Each structure stands twice: as C-alpha cells, then as structure tokens.
mmCIF file of C-alpha atoms in Angstrom:
data_model
loop_
_atom_site.group_PDB
_atom_site.id
_atom_site.type_symbol
_atom_site.label_atom_id
_atom_site.label_comp_id
_atom_site.label_asym_id
_atom_site.label_seq_id
_atom_site.Cartn_x
_atom_site.Cartn_y
_atom_site.Cartn_z
ATOM 1 C CA VAL A 6 -94.719 -74.643 -31.410
ATOM 2 C CA PHE A 7 -92.093 -71.931 -31.983
ATOM 3 C CA GLN A 8 -92.601 -70.465 -28.514
ATOM 4 C CA LYS A 9 -92.344 -73.908 -26.901
ATOM 5 C CA TRP A 10 -89.096 -74.515 -28.769
ATOM 6 C CA VAL A 11 -87.671 -71.135 -27.749
ATOM 7 C CA ASN A 12 -88.574 -71.920 -24.156
ATOM 8 C CA ARG A 13 -86.912 -75.334 -24.572
ATOM 9 C CA GLU A 14 -90.085 -77.174 -23.752
ATOM 10 C CA ILE A 15 -89.693 -79.331 -26.865
ATOM 11 C CA SER A 16 -86.480 -80.843 -28.242
ATOM 12 C CA ASN A 17 -84.686 -79.786 -31.416
ATOM 13 C CA PHE A 18 -85.690 -83.138 -32.915
ATOM 14 C CA ASP A 19 -89.400 -82.585 -32.204
ATOM 15 C CA TYR A 20 -89.268 -79.028 -33.478
ATOM 16 C CA LEU A 21 -87.697 -80.129 -36.768
ATOM 17 C CA ILE A 22 -90.282 -82.885 -37.208
ATOM 18 C CA GLN A 23 -93.100 -80.385 -36.637
ATOM 19 C CA LEU A 24 -91.565 -77.834 -39.048
ATOM 20 C CA ASN A 25 -91.285 -80.546 -41.712
ATOM 21 C CA THR A 26 -94.934 -81.471 -41.175
ATOM 22 C CA MET A 27 -96.062 -77.834 -41.399
ATOM 23 C CA ALA A 28 -94.061 -77.495 -44.628
ATOM 24 C CA GLY A 29 -96.009 -80.407 -46.118
ATOM 25 C CA ARG A 30 -93.184 -82.906 -45.826
ATOM 26 C CA THR A 31 -94.197 -86.456 -44.987
ATOM 27 C CA TYR A 32 -92.840 -89.988 -44.709
ATOM 28 C CA ASN A 33 -95.518 -90.981 -47.222
ATOM 29 C CA ASP A 34 -93.903 -89.113 -50.114
ATOM 30 C CA LEU A 35 -90.282 -89.719 -51.090
ATOM 31 C CA ALA A 36 -90.230 -86.486 -53.100
ATOM 32 C CA GLN A 37 -91.304 -84.511 -49.993
ATOM 33 C CA TYR A 38 -89.557 -86.571 -47.308
ATOM 34 C CA PRO A 39 -88.684 -84.903 -43.980
ATOM 35 C CA VAL A 40 -85.289 -83.189 -44.186
ATOM 36 C CA PHE A 41 -82.806 -82.842 -41.305
ATOM 37 C CA PRO A 42 -79.422 -81.076 -41.266
ATOM 38 C CA TRP A 43 -75.927 -82.484 -41.222
ATOM 39 C CA ILE A 44 -74.883 -81.137 -37.823
ATOM 40 C CA LEU A 45 -71.343 -82.454 -37.308
ATOM 41 C CA ARG A 46 -68.154 -82.156 -39.307
ATOM 42 C CA ASP A 47 -65.952 -84.418 -37.153
ATOM 43 C CA TYR A 48 -66.257 -88.005 -38.331
ATOM 44 C CA THR A 49 -62.620 -89.007 -37.740
ATOM 45 C CA SER A 50 -61.755 -88.376 -34.047
ATOM 46 C CA GLU A 51 -61.620 -91.262 -31.595
ATOM 47 C CA GLU A 52 -63.890 -89.296 -29.225
ATOM 48 C CA LEU A 53 -66.606 -86.773 -30.056
ATOM 49 C CA ASP A 54 -66.299 -83.663 -27.919
ATOM 50 C CA LEU A 55 -69.662 -81.880 -27.989
ATOM 51 C CA ASN A 56 -68.230 -79.008 -25.936
ATOM 52 C CA ASN A 57 -65.942 -78.076 -28.821
ATOM 53 C CA PRO A 58 -67.653 -75.810 -31.393
ATOM 54 C CA ALA A 59 -65.148 -76.994 -34.045
ATOM 55 C CA VAL A 60 -66.822 -80.422 -34.290
ATOM 56 C CA PHE A 61 -70.052 -78.876 -35.611
ATOM 57 C CA ARG A 62 -70.992 -77.964 -39.153
ATOM 58 C CA ASP A 63 -71.612 -74.266 -39.874
ATOM 59 C CA LEU A 64 -75.436 -74.248 -39.831
ATOM 60 C CA SER A 65 -75.651 -70.788 -41.392
ATOM 61 C CA LYS A 66 -74.423 -72.068 -44.766
ATOM 62 C CA PRO A 67 -76.085 -74.438 -47.263
ATOM 63 C CA ILE A 68 -74.312 -77.795 -47.235
ATOM 64 C CA GLY A 69 -72.907 -77.144 -50.728
ATOM 65 C CA VAL A 70 -70.701 -74.321 -49.423
ATOM 66 C CA VAL A 71 -69.883 -75.477 -45.900
ATOM 67 C CA ASN A 72 -66.498 -76.046 -47.509
ATOM 68 C CA GLU A 73 -65.397 -72.518 -48.456
ATOM 69 C CA LYS A 74 -63.513 -73.907 -51.473
ATOM 70 C CA ASN A 75 -66.811 -74.738 -53.192
ATOM 71 C CA ALA A 76 -68.227 -71.228 -52.970
ATOM 72 C CA LYS A 77 -66.387 -70.005 -56.081
ATOM 73 C CA THR A 78 -67.747 -72.825 -58.300
ATOM 74 C CA VAL A 79 -71.228 -72.308 -56.912
ATOM 75 C CA LYS A 80 -71.170 -68.566 -57.634
ATOM 76 C CA GLU A 81 -69.869 -69.179 -61.160
ATOM 77 C CA LYS A 82 -72.724 -71.575 -61.843
ATOM 78 C CA TYR A 83 -75.212 -68.899 -60.725
ATOM 79 C CA ASN A 84 -73.647 -66.255 -62.956
ATOM 80 C CA PHE A 85 -73.733 -68.460 -66.049
ATOM 81 C CA GLU A 86 -76.258 -66.957 -68.481
ATOM 82 C CA ASP A 87 -78.738 -69.310 -70.135
ATOM 83 C CA PRO A 88 -78.473 -68.182 -73.799
ATOM 84 C CA LEU A 89 -82.167 -68.848 -74.356
ATOM 85 C CA GLY A 90 -83.195 -67.111 -71.123
ATOM 86 C CA MET A 91 -85.463 -70.053 -70.359
ATOM 87 C CA ILE A 92 -83.918 -71.183 -67.096
ATOM 88 C CA ASP A 93 -83.900 -69.173 -63.894
ATOM 89 C CA LYS A 94 -80.478 -68.791 -62.336
ATOM 90 C CA PHE A 95 -79.443 -71.313 -59.699
ATOM 91 C CA HIS A 96 -76.493 -72.308 -57.514
ATOM 92 C CA TYR A 97 -77.271 -76.046 -57.448
ATOM 93 C CA GLY A 98 -78.699 -78.193 -60.222
ATOM 94 C CA THR A 99 -79.757 -80.845 -57.727
ATOM 95 C CA HIS A 100 -81.548 -80.609 -54.386
ATOM 96 C CA TYR A 101 -80.880 -81.109 -50.665
ATOM 97 C CA SER A 102 -83.802 -83.536 -50.447
ATOM 98 C CA ASN A 103 -85.169 -85.811 -53.148
ATOM 99 C CA ALA A 104 -86.506 -89.335 -53.619
ATOM 100 C CA ALA A 105 -83.198 -90.729 -54.889
ATOM 101 C CA GLY A 106 -81.407 -89.324 -51.850
ATOM 102 C CA VAL A 107 -83.859 -90.941 -49.424
ATOM 103 C CA MET A 108 -83.429 -94.314 -51.164
ATOM 104 C CA HIS A 109 -79.670 -93.784 -51.139
ATOM 105 C CA TYR A 110 -79.579 -93.544 -47.353
ATOM 106 C CA LEU A 111 -82.195 -96.243 -46.719
ATOM 107 C CA ILE A 112 -81.001 -98.808 -49.271
ATOM 108 C CA ARG A 113 -80.501 -101.532 -46.621
ATOM 109 C CA VAL A 114 -84.132 -101.531 -45.431
ATOM 110 C CA GLU A 115 -87.332 -102.394 -47.247
ATOM 111 C CA PRO A 116 -89.315 -101.048 -48.998
ATOM 112 C CA PHE A 117 -86.451 -98.739 -50.009
ATOM 113 C CA THR A 118 -84.236 -101.567 -51.242
ATOM 114 C CA THR A 119 -86.863 -102.631 -53.790
ATOM 115 C CA LEU A 120 -87.577 -99.017 -54.777
ATOM 116 C CA HIS A 121 -83.843 -98.422 -55.350
ATOM 117 C CA ILE A 122 -83.586 -101.555 -57.529
ATOM 118 C CA GLN A 123 -86.591 -100.407 -59.563
ATOM 119 C CA LEU A 124 -84.994 -96.970 -60.010
ATOM 120 C CA GLN A 125 -81.784 -98.643 -61.201
ATOM 121 C CA SER A 126 -83.573 -100.774 -63.840
ATOM 122 C CA GLY A 127 -83.605 -103.986 -61.867
ATOM 123 C CA ARG A 128 -80.253 -104.080 -60.074
ATOM 124 C CA PHE A 129 -78.251 -102.320 -57.374
ATOM 125 C CA ASP A 130 -76.367 -99.210 -58.451
ATOM 126 C CA CYS A 131 -72.588 -99.671 -58.600
ATOM 127 C CA ALA A 132 -70.986 -100.026 -55.163
ATOM 128 C CA ASP A 133 -68.968 -96.822 -55.347
ATOM 129 C CA ARG A 134 -72.167 -94.797 -55.539
ATOM 130 C CA GLN A 135 -73.812 -96.565 -52.619
ATOM 131 C CA PHE A 136 -74.095 -95.107 -49.148
ATOM 132 C CA HIS A 137 -71.337 -97.179 -47.593
ATOM 133 C CA SER A 138 -69.650 -94.927 -45.025
ATOM 134 C CA ILE A 139 -70.700 -91.905 -42.970
ATOM 135 C CA PRO A 140 -67.173 -90.347 -42.954
ATOM 136 C CA ALA A 141 -66.933 -90.907 -46.752
ATOM 137 C CA ALA A 142 -70.380 -89.378 -47.301
ATOM 138 C CA TRP A 143 -69.282 -86.221 -45.448
ATOM 139 C CA GLN A 144 -65.982 -86.111 -47.344
ATOM 140 C CA ALA A 145 -67.857 -86.349 -50.657
ATOM 141 C CA LEU A 146 -69.939 -83.307 -49.673
ATOM 142 C CA MET A 147 -66.792 -81.382 -48.815
ATOM 143 C CA ASP A 148 -65.116 -82.279 -52.127
ATOM 144 C CA ASN A 149 -68.050 -81.973 -54.480
ATOM 145 C CA PRO A 150 -70.244 -78.838 -54.726
ATOM 146 C CA ASN A 151 -72.723 -80.868 -56.802
ATOM 147 C CA ASP A 152 -73.498 -83.162 -53.884
ATOM 148 C CA VAL A 153 -75.812 -81.254 -51.579
ATOM 149 C CA LYS A 154 -77.799 -83.961 -49.789
ATOM 150 C CA GLU A 155 -78.856 -83.097 -46.279
ATOM 151 C CA LEU A 156 -79.880 -85.880 -43.857
ATOM 152 C CA ILE A 157 -83.126 -87.653 -43.066
ATOM 153 C CA PRO A 158 -84.630 -88.050 -39.568
ATOM 154 C CA GLU A 159 -83.559 -91.713 -39.393
ATOM 155 C CA PHE A 160 -79.979 -90.565 -38.687
ATOM 156 C CA PHE A 161 -81.210 -89.575 -35.242
ATOM 157 C CA TYR A 162 -83.282 -92.550 -34.135
ATOM 158 C CA PHE A 163 -83.096 -95.620 -36.397
ATOM 159 C CA PRO A 164 -79.866 -97.656 -36.039
ATOM 160 C CA GLU A 165 -81.169 -100.484 -38.244
ATOM 161 C CA PHE A 166 -80.722 -98.522 -41.455
ATOM 162 C CA LEU A 167 -76.955 -98.611 -40.874
ATOM 163 C CA GLU A 168 -76.890 -102.409 -40.847
ATOM 164 C CA ASN A 169 -77.215 -104.824 -43.742
ATOM 165 C CA GLN A 170 -79.465 -107.120 -41.730
ATOM 166 C CA ASN A 171 -80.958 -108.649 -44.857
ATOM 167 C CA GLY A 172 -77.557 -109.600 -46.265
ATOM 168 C CA PHE A 173 -78.033 -107.766 -49.571
ATOM 169 C CA ASN A 174 -75.170 -108.094 -52.023
ATOM 170 C CA LEU A 175 -74.263 -104.423 -52.511
ATOM 171 C CA GLY A 176 -71.053 -105.140 -54.438
ATOM 172 C CA GLN A 177 -67.511 -104.012 -53.690
ATOM 173 C CA LEU A 178 -65.650 -100.745 -54.036
ATOM 174 C CA GLN A 179 -63.466 -100.453 -57.119
ATOM 175 C CA MET A 180 -60.312 -99.083 -55.530
ATOM 176 C CA SER A 181 -60.117 -100.874 -52.195
ATOM 177 C CA LYS A 182 -62.108 -103.991 -53.237
ATOM 178 C CA GLU A 183 -63.873 -103.570 -49.895
ATOM 179 C CA VAL A 184 -67.250 -105.300 -49.797
ATOM 180 C CA VAL A 185 -70.131 -102.924 -49.098
ATOM 181 C CA ASN A 186 -72.022 -104.317 -46.111
ATOM 182 C CA ASP A 187 -72.940 -102.429 -42.909
ATOM 183 C CA VAL A 188 -72.388 -98.670 -43.126
ATOM 184 C CA VAL A 189 -68.898 -97.668 -41.938
ATOM 185 C CA LEU A 190 -69.308 -95.478 -38.849
ATOM 186 C CA PRO A 191 -67.195 -92.572 -37.549
ATOM 187 C CA LYS A 192 -64.358 -93.681 -35.274
ATOM 188 C CA TRP A 193 -66.153 -92.261 -32.244
ATOM 189 C CA ALA A 194 -69.145 -94.565 -32.722
ATOM 190 C CA HIS A 195 -68.736 -98.152 -31.490
ATOM 191 C CA SER A 196 -71.985 -99.518 -32.927
ATOM 192 C CA PRO A 197 -74.988 -98.255 -34.926
ATOM 193 C CA GLU A 198 -76.839 -97.712 -31.618
ATOM 194 C CA ASP A 199 -73.887 -95.759 -30.231
ATOM 195 C CA PHE A 200 -73.813 -93.603 -33.381
ATOM 196 C CA ILE A 201 -77.527 -92.803 -33.088
ATOM 197 C CA TYR A 202 -77.203 -92.045 -29.372
ATOM 198 C CA LYS A 203 -74.278 -89.653 -29.826
ATOM 199 C CA HIS A 204 -75.697 -88.078 -33.006
ATOM 200 C CA ARG A 205 -78.998 -87.382 -31.250
ATOM 201 C CA LYS A 206 -77.096 -85.970 -28.297
ATOM 202 C CA ALA A 207 -75.245 -83.678 -30.728
ATOM 203 C CA LEU A 208 -78.575 -82.520 -32.190
ATOM 204 C CA GLU A 209 -79.749 -81.537 -28.708
ATOM 205 C CA SER A 210 -76.409 -79.937 -27.743
ATOM 206 C CA GLU A 211 -76.011 -76.336 -26.673
ATOM 207 C CA TYR A 212 -74.205 -75.417 -29.915
ATOM 208 C CA VAL A 213 -76.960 -76.753 -32.181
ATOM 209 C CA SER A 214 -79.716 -75.240 -30.019
ATOM 210 C CA ALA A 215 -78.045 -71.855 -30.457
ATOM 211 C CA HIS A 216 -77.540 -72.149 -34.240
ATOM 212 C CA LEU A 217 -80.345 -74.345 -35.566
ATOM 213 C CA HIS A 218 -82.485 -71.321 -36.516
ATOM 214 C CA GLU A 219 -79.807 -70.372 -39.093
ATOM 215 C CA TRP A 220 -80.330 -73.626 -40.955
ATOM 216 C CA ILE A 221 -84.120 -73.351 -40.592
ATOM 217 C CA ASP A 222 -83.942 -69.954 -42.346
ATOM 218 C CA LEU A 223 -82.297 -71.631 -45.333
ATOM 219 C CA ILE A 224 -84.686 -74.565 -45.647
ATOM 220 C CA PHE A 225 -88.002 -73.311 -44.266
ATOM 221 C CA GLY A 226 -87.529 -69.567 -43.893
ATOM 222 C CA TYR A 227 -86.747 -66.307 -45.617
ATOM 223 C CA LYS A 228 -83.515 -67.482 -47.251
ATOM 224 C CA GLN A 229 -85.319 -70.013 -49.472
ATOM 225 C CA ARG A 230 -85.801 -67.599 -52.365
ATOM 226 C CA GLY A 231 -85.368 -64.042 -53.482
ATOM 227 C CA PRO A 232 -82.366 -61.774 -52.764
ATOM 228 C CA ALA A 233 -81.704 -63.390 -49.353
ATOM 229 C CA ALA A 234 -81.347 -66.812 -51.020
ATOM 230 C CA VAL A 235 -78.967 -65.413 -53.674
ATOM 231 C CA GLU A 236 -76.830 -63.815 -51.000
ATOM 232 C CA ALA A 237 -76.776 -67.024 -48.960
ATOM 233 C CA LEU A 238 -75.763 -69.123 -52.040
ATOM 234 C CA ASN A 239 -78.994 -71.052 -51.529
ATOM 235 C CA VAL A 240 -80.803 -71.032 -54.910
ATOM 236 C CA PHE A 241 -81.855 -74.454 -56.232
ATOM 237 C CA TYR A 242 -82.809 -75.344 -59.778
#
C-alpha cells in the first residue's frame, strides 16, 4: 500500500482509509473510529486558493499546537508533576479521536443523533456546544489547547451530515440567538456538496500530498509515543 501511495497510484483519501484499517480503526466502533486530519486553515476567504501554501494547516504539528500560542500551555501541562506519581505525563487530557467527538460531528444523522441524546441523558447538549459551524469549529481549536479533535472521513465525502435534513431542534446560540440548523460553511463553499468537493480536492492537492506523511507520523507512526512524541508535543493522557 505504501509503495502504491508513494507512486501516486492510490489517492491520499484511500491511503488514509487503509492506514486506519491497518491500525484497527473501524466504522463499527465509535471509540476506534477512522481519524482524518484537519488540512485547511482558511475558512473565511471568499475563494479557496489551493495553490497558496498559507491556506493549509501545518501537518507536522498536532492540532493542539497548530496555533503557536497554545504551545506554552501544553508544555506546562506536561511538566506538571503528579504528586502521587500515579499518572504518566501528558500534553493533552483529551484525545484527537473519541466516541463523543464522532457523535459531535454526526449529530444530524442517525444513529448518531440517538446516541448523542443517550449520552446527554435524554436530550440534546446545549446549542453552544453543538457542531454548528465549520469556521467556528476551527476557531475553537485555535483558541483552546484543550480542544484537539481531528476530523472524520465524512468531511471528505458525505455532504448530508452538514444538513439538518431531519429537522432536529438543536436549540439556539446564547449570544447571537442564532438557531442551530444546517452547519455553517466556510465562505468559499456554496453548498454542502461544494464544501465536500473542494475539501476533497484540498486533500488530494500537491501541498497535502507532500506533507501528509508528517501527520501520519504523529497519529500512526514513530511520534505516537516515547521521546519523539514528547518533542513533538504529542503525548495524550
């Protein structure tokens, strides 16, 4: 598989799916759901210019420190000594992929809607914590070193998860009183289908093809644990 990918005989999407499968990740287990990277950082321009390296996320860094400002907090957390010596050191107390995160993204489609409601003791979580906007989700990652969710494969092929086709009442945001309905898209996307098309094109772009191995090292490779993980600020609880 690796050789095929290097020779560009299979797409970045297919390679990531196969890596996830080899790592034991599967759509049948929310706790081991396939994980895909955030690949862009431009969610505000009118047009998405895939020839401009500045629109892409730095794939060599864990999502928690893509914003340089968060690196200090993350290092401090790692250097905090557990007085009882029971807990191994870590940079992040949460994870880049977990069941709650999968339900968070897929709340508008069953069976995830029902699973989310069960998790929240029989009702939807408050609107401000819902996945309501792609630009806002990215901004939250940039502002908050405790939010380290990567993406799921659906962001690259499944426009329906961005639409509230079932008309669920997801509440309204506290500040703006905006009703949470379909997911708010980046300015450069004119519809959920257009978002998926452009996002998939970004995944297969020259920039991502040249840098994807850096992210793979963090998630599936030698920077997962040990000294390389510490150095890369990539140690999870």
